[in-house]
PDB file of C-alpha atoms in Angstrom:
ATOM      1  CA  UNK A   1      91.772  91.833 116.230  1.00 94.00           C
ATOM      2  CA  UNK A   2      89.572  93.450 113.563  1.00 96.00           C
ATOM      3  CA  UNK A   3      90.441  94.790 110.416  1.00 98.00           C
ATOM      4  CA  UNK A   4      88.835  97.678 109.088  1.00 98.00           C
ATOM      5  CA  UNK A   5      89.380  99.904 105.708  1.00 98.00           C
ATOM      6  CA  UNK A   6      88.085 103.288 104.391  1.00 97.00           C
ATOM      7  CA  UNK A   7      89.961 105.659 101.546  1.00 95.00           C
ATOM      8  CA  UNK A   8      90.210 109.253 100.019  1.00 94.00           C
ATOM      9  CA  UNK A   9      90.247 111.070 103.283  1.00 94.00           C
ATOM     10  CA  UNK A  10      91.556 113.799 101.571  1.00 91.00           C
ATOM     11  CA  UNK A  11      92.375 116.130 104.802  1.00 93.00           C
ATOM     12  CA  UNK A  12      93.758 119.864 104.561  1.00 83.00           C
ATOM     13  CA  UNK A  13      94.594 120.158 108.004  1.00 69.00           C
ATOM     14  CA  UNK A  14      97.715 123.110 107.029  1.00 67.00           C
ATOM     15  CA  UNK A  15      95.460 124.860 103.847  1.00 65.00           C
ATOM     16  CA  UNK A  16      91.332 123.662 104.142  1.00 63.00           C
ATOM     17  CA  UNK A  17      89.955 122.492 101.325  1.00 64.00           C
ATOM     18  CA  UNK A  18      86.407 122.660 101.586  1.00 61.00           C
ATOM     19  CA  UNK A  19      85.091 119.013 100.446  1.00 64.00           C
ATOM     20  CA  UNK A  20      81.681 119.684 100.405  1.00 58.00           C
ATOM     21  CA  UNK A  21      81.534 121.657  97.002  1.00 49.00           C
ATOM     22  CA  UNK A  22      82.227 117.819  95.642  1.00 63.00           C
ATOM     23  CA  UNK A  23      78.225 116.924  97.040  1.00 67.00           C
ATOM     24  CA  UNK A  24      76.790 116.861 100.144  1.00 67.00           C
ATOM     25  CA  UNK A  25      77.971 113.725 101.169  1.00 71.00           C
ATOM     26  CA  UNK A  26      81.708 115.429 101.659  1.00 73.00           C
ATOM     27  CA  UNK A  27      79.848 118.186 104.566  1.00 79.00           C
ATOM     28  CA  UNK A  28      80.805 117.883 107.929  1.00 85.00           C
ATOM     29  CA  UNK A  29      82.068 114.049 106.524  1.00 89.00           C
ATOM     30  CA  UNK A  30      85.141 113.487 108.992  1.00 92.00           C
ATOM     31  CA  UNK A  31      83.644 114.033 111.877  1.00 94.00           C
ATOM     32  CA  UNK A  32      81.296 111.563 110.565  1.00 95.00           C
ATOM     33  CA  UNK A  33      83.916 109.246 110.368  1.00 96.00           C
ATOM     34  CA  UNK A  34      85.878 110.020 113.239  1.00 96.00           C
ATOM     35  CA  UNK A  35      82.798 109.511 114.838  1.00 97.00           C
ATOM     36  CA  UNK A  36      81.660 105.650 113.973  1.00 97.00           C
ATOM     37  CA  UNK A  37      86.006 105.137 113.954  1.00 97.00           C
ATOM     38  CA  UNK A  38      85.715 105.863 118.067  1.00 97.00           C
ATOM     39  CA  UNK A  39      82.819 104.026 118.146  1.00 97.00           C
ATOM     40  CA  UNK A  40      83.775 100.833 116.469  1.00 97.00           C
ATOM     41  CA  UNK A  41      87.563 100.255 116.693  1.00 98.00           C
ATOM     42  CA  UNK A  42      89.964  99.061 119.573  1.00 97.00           C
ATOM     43  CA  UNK A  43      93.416 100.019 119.778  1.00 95.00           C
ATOM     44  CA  UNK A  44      93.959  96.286 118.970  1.00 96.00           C
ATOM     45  CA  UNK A  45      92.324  96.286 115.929  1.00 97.00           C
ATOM     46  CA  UNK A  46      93.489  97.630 112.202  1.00 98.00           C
ATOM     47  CA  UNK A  47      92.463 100.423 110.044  1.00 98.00           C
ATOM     48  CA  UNK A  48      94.108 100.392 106.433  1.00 98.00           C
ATOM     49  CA  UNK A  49      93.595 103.637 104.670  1.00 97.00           C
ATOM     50  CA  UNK A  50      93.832 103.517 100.713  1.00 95.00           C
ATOM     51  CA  UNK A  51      95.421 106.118  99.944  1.00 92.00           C
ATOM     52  CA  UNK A  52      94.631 109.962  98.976  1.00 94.00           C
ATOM     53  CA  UNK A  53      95.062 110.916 102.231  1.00 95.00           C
ATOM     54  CA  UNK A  54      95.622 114.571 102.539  1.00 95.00           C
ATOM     55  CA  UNK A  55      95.816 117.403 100.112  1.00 91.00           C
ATOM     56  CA  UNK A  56      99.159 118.634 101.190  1.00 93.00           C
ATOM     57  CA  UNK A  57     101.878 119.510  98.451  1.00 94.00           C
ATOM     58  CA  UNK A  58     104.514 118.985 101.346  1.00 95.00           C
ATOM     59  CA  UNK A  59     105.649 115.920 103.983  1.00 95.00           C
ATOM     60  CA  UNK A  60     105.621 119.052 107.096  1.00 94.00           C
ATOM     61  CA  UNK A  61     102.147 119.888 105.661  1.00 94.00           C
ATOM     62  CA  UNK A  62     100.825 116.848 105.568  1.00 95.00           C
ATOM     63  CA  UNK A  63     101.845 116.065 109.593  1.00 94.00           C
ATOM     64  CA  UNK A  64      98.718 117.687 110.904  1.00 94.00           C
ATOM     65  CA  UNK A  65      96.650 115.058 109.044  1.00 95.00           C
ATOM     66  CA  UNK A  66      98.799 112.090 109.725  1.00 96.00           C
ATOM     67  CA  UNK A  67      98.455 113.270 113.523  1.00 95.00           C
ATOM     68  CA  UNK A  68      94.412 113.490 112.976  1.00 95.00           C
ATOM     69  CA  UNK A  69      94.506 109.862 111.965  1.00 96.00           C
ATOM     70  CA  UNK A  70      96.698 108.858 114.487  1.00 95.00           C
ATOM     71  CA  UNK A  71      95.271 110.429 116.905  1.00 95.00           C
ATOM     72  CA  UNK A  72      92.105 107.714 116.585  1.00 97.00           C
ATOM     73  CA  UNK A  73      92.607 104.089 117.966  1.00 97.00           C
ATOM     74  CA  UNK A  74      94.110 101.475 116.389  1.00 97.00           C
ATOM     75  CA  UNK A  75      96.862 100.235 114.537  1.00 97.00           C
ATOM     76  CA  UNK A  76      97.026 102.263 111.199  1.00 98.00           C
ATOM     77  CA  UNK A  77      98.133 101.497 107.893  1.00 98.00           C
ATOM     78  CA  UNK A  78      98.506 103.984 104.912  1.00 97.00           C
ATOM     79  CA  UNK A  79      99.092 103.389 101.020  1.00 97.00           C
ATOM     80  CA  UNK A  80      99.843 106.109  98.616  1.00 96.00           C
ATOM     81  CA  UNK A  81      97.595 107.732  96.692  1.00 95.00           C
ATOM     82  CA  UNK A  82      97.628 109.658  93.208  1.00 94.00           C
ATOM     83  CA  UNK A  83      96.816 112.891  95.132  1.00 93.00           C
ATOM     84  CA  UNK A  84      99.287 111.937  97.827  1.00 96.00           C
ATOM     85  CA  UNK A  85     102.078 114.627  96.258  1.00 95.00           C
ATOM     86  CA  UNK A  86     103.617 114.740  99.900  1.00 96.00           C
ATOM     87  CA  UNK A  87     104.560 111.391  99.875  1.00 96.00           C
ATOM     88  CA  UNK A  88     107.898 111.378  98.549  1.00 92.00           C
ATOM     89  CA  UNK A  89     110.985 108.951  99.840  1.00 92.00           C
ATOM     90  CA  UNK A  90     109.571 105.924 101.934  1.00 94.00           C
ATOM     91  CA  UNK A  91     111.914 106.589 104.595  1.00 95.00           C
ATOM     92  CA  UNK A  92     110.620 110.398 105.253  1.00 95.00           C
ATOM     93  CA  UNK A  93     107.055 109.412 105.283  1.00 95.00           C
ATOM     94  CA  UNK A  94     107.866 106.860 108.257  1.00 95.00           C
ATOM     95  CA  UNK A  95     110.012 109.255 110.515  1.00 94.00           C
ATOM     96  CA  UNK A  96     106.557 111.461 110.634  1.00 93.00           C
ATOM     97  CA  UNK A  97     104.337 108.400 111.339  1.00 95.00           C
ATOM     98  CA  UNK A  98     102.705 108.472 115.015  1.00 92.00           C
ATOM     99  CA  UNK A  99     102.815 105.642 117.022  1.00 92.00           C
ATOM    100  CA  UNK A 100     101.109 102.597 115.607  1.00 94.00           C
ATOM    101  CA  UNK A 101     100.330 103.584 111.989  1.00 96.00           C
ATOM    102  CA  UNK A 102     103.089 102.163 109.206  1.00 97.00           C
ATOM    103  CA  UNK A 103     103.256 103.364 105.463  1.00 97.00           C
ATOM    104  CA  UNK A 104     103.348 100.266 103.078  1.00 96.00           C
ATOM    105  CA  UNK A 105     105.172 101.493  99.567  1.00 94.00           C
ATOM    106  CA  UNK A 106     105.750  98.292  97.798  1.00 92.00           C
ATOM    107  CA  UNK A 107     106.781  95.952 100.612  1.00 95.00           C
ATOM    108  CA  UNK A 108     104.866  94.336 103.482  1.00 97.00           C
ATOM    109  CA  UNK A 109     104.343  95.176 106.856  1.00 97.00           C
ATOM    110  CA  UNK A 110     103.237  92.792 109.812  1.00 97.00           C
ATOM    111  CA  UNK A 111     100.492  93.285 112.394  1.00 97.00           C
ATOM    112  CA  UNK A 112     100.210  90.452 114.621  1.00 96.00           C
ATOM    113  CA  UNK A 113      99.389  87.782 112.460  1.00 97.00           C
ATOM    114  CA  UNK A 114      97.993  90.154 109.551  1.00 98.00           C
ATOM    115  CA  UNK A 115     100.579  90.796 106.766  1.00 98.00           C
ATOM    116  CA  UNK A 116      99.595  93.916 105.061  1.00 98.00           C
ATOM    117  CA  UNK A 117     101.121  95.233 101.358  1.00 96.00           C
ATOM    118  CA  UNK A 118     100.637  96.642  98.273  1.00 93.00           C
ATOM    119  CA  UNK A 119     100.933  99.835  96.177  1.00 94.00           C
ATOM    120  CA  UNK A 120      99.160 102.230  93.983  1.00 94.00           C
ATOM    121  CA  UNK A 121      98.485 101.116  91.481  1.00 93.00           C
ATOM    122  CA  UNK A 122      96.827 102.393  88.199  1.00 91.00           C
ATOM    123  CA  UNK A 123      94.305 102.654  85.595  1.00 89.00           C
ATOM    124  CA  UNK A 124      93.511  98.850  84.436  1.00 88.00           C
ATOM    125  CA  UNK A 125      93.073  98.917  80.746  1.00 85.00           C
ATOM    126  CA  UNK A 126      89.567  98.209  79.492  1.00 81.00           C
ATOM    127  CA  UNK A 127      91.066  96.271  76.877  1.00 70.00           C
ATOM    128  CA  UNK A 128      89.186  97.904  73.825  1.00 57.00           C
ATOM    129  CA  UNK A 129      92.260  99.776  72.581  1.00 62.00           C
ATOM    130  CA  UNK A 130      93.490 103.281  73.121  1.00 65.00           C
ATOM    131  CA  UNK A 131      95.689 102.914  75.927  1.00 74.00           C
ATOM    132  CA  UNK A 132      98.768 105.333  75.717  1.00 82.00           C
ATOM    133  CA  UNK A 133     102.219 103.941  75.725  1.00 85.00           C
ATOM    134  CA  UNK A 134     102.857 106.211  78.715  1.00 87.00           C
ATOM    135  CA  UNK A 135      99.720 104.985  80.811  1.00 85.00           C
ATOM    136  CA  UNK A 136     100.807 101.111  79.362  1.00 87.00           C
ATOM    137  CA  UNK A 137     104.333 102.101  81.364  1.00 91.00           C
ATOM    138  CA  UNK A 138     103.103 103.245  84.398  1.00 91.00           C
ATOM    139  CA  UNK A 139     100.931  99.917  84.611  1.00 91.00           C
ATOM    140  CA  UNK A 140     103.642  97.550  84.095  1.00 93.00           C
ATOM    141  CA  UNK A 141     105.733  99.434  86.935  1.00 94.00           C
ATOM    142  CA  UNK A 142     102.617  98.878  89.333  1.00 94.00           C
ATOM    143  CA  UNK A 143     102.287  95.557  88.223  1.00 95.00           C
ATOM    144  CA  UNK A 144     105.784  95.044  89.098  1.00 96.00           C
ATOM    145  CA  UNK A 145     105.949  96.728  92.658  1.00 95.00           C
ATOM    146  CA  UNK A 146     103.277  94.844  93.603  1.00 96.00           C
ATOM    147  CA  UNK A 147     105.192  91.783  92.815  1.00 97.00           C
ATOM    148  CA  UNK A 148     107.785  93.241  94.767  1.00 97.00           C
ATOM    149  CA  UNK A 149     105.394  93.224  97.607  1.00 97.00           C
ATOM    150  CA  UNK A 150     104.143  90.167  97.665  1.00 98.00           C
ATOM    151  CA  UNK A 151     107.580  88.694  97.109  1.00 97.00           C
ATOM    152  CA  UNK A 152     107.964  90.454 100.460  1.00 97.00           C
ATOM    153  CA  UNK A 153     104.939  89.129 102.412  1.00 97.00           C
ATOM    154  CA  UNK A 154     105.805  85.851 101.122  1.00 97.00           C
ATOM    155  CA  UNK A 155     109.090  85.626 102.750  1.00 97.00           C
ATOM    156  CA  UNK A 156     107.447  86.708 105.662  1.00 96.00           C
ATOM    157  CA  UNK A 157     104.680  84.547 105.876  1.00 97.00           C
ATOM    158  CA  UNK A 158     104.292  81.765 108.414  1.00 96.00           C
ATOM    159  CA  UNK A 159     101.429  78.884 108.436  1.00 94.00           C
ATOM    160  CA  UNK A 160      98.578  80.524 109.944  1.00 95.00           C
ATOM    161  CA  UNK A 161      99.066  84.775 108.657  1.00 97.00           C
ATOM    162  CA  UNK A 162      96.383  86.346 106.780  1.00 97.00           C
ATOM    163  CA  UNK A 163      97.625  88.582 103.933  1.00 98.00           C
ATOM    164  CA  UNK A 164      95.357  91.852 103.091  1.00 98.00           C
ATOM    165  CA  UNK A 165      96.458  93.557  99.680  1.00 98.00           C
ATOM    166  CA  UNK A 166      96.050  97.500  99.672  1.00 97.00           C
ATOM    167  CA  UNK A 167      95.976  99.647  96.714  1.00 97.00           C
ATOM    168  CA  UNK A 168      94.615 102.820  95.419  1.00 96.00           C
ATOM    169  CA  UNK A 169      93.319 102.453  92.142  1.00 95.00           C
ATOM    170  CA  UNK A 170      91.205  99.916  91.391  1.00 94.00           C
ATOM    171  CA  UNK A 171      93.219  96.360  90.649  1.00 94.00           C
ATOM    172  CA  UNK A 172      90.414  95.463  87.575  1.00 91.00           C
ATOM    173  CA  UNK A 173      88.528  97.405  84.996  1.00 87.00           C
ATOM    174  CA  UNK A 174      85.062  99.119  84.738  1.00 82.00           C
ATOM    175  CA  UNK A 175      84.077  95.681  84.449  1.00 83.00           C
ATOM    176  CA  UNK A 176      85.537  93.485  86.845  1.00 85.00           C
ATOM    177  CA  UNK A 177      87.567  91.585  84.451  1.00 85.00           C
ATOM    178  CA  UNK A 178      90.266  89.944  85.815  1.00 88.00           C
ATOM    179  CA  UNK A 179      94.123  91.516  85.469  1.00 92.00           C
ATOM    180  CA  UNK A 180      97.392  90.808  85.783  1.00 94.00           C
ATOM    181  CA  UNK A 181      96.857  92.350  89.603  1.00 96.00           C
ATOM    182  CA  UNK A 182      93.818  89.829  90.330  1.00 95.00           C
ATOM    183  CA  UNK A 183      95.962  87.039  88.848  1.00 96.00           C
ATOM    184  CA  UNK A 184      99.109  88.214  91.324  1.00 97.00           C
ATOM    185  CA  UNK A 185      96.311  87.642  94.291  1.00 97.00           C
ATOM    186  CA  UNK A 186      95.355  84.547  93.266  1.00 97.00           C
ATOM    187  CA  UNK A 187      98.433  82.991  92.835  1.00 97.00           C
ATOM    188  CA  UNK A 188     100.121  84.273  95.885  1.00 97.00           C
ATOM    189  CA  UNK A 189      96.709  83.139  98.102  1.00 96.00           C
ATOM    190  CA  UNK A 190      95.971  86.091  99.602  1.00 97.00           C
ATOM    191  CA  UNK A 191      92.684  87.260 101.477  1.00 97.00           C
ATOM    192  CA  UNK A 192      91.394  90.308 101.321  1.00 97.00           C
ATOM    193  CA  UNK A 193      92.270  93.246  98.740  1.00 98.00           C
ATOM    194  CA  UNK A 194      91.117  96.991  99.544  1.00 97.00           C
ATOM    195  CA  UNK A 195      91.331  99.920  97.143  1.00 96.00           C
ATOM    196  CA  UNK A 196      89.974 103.223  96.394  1.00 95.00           C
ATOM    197  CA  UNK A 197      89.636 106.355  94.033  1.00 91.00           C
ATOM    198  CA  UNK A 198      86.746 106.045  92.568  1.00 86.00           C
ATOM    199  CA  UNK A 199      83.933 108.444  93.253  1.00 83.00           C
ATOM    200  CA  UNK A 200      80.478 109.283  92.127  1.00 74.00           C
ATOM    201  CA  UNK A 201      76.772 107.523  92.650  1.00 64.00           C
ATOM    202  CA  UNK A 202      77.661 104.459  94.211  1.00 57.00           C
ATOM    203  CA  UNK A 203      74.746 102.830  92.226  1.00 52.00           C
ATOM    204  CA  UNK A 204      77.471 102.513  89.107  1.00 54.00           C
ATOM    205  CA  UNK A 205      79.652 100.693  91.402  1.00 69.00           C
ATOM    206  CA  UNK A 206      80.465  97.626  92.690  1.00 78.00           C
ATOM    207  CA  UNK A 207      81.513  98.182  96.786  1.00 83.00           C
ATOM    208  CA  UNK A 208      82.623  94.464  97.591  1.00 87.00           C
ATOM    209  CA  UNK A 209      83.490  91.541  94.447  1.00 90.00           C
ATOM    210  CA  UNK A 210      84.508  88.671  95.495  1.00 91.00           C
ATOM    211  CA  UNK A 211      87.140  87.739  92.608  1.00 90.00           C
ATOM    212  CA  UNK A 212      88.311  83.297  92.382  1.00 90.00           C
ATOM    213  CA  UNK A 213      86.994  83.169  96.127  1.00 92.00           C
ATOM    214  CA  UNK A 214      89.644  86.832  97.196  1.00 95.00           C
ATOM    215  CA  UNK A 215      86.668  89.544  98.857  1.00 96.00           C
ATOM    216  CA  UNK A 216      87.948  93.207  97.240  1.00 96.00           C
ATOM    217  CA  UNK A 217      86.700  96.021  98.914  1.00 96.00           C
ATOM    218  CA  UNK A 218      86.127  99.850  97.521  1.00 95.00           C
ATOM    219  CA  UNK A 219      86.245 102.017 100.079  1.00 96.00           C
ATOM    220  CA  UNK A 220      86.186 105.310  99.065  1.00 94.00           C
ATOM    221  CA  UNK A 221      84.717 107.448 102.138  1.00 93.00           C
ATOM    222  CA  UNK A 222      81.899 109.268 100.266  1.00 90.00           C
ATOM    223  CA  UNK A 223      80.699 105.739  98.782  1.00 92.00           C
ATOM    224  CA  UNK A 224      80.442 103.797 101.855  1.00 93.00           C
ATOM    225  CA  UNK A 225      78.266 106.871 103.813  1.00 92.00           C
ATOM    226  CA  UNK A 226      81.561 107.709 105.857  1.00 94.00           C
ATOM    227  CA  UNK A 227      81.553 105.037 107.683  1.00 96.00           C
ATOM    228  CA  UNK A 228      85.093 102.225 107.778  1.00 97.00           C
ATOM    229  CA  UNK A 229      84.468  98.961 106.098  1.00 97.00           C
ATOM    230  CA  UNK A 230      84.819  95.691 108.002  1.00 97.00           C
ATOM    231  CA  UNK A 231      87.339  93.864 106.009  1.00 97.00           C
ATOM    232  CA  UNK A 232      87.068  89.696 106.678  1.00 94.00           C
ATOM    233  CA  UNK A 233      90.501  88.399 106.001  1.00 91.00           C
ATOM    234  CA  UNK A 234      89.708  85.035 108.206  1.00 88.00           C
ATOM    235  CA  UNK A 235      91.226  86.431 111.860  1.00 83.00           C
TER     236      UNK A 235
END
């Protein structure tokens, strides 16, 4: 089994959004993923997908897109995004799933002997000041659901699992410094965190960081040249 990652798919299957007025690299850019997805993956292997998914305001129009995905092989695994408005109660979100793909939402899921969990996430401080008490809130929440999580893979785990974290936003700062999230990882031994959200000239950013020996992963689609990330967690 493989484990692959990519991000920020942001499909309209019900209302199209055209992508490519965001750069070129968003023309024609999911059939160049779909394309080296077919090409690459097994229906054994694993394909986490970091959240912003689809566009959709609505869980009924965001089924076409969830059906797109699952439609490609492998074993799927989705984590809310901040543009992810459809994705409302936990419960909902999984009676639309197709077959193989699970939704993570601050608890763990198992995939042969991959435990996968995680959440959002949010804006790591930069810790020069200036961070609003409302931001400051939403942080400590994250911080605490992904606790929650890996309270859950922990009771879960066995001897010889490998534990992948996903989340949205990024789990450290512009700079890499390390945060409560990276010292979460560390201490519960996990081995491989993916995230994504960010955007822009990948030149300015960092696409793997390997973080007190844990590899972290951006994989934002239009970053990595829409292609899925090969994501060693030691299987």
């Amino acid at each position: 089994m493989k484990v692959y990652a990519i991000g920020d798919l942001h499909l309209s299957g019900n209302n199209p959004k055209p992508m490519d007025i965001f750069g070129g690299s968003w023309a024609n850019y999911m059939e160049e993923i779909e394309a080296d997805w077919r090409q690459r993956v097994t229906d054994e292997d694993v394909v986490l997908i970091a959240g912003d998914i689809s566009w959709a305001m609505t869980l009924s129009d965001a089924a076409p897109d969830l059906q797109r995905i699952g439609a490609l092989p492998g074993r799927k695994v989705f984590i809310r995004g901040n543009h992810d408005y459809w994705w409302k109660a936990i419960g909902a979100v999984r009676s639309v799933l197709p077959p193989a793909a699970y939704a993570v939402q601050n608890d763990c899921v198992r995939i042969g002997r991959l435990l996968v969990c995680g959440s959002r996430g949010w804006t790591t401080p930069e810790n020069t000041g200036g961070v609003s008490a409302e931001d400051k809130k939403i942080f400590e929440r994250e911080v605490g659901r992904v606790t929650l999580s890996l309270n859950a893979m922990r009771k879960m785990r066995r001897e010889d699992d490998r534990v992948a974290v996903m989340m949205h936003f990024p789990p450290f700062n512009s700079r890499i410094e390390p945060s409560p999230f990276t010292a979460l990882f560390q201490e519960y031994n996990v081995h491989a965190v993916v995230y994504g959200h960010l955007h822009g000239h990948p030149g300015r950013l960092c696409l793997q960081k390997t973080v007190h020996g844990i590899p972290y992963y951006l994989t934002s689609c239009d970053l990595v040249k829409n292609k899925l990330v090969a994501v060693e967690c030691g299987l």
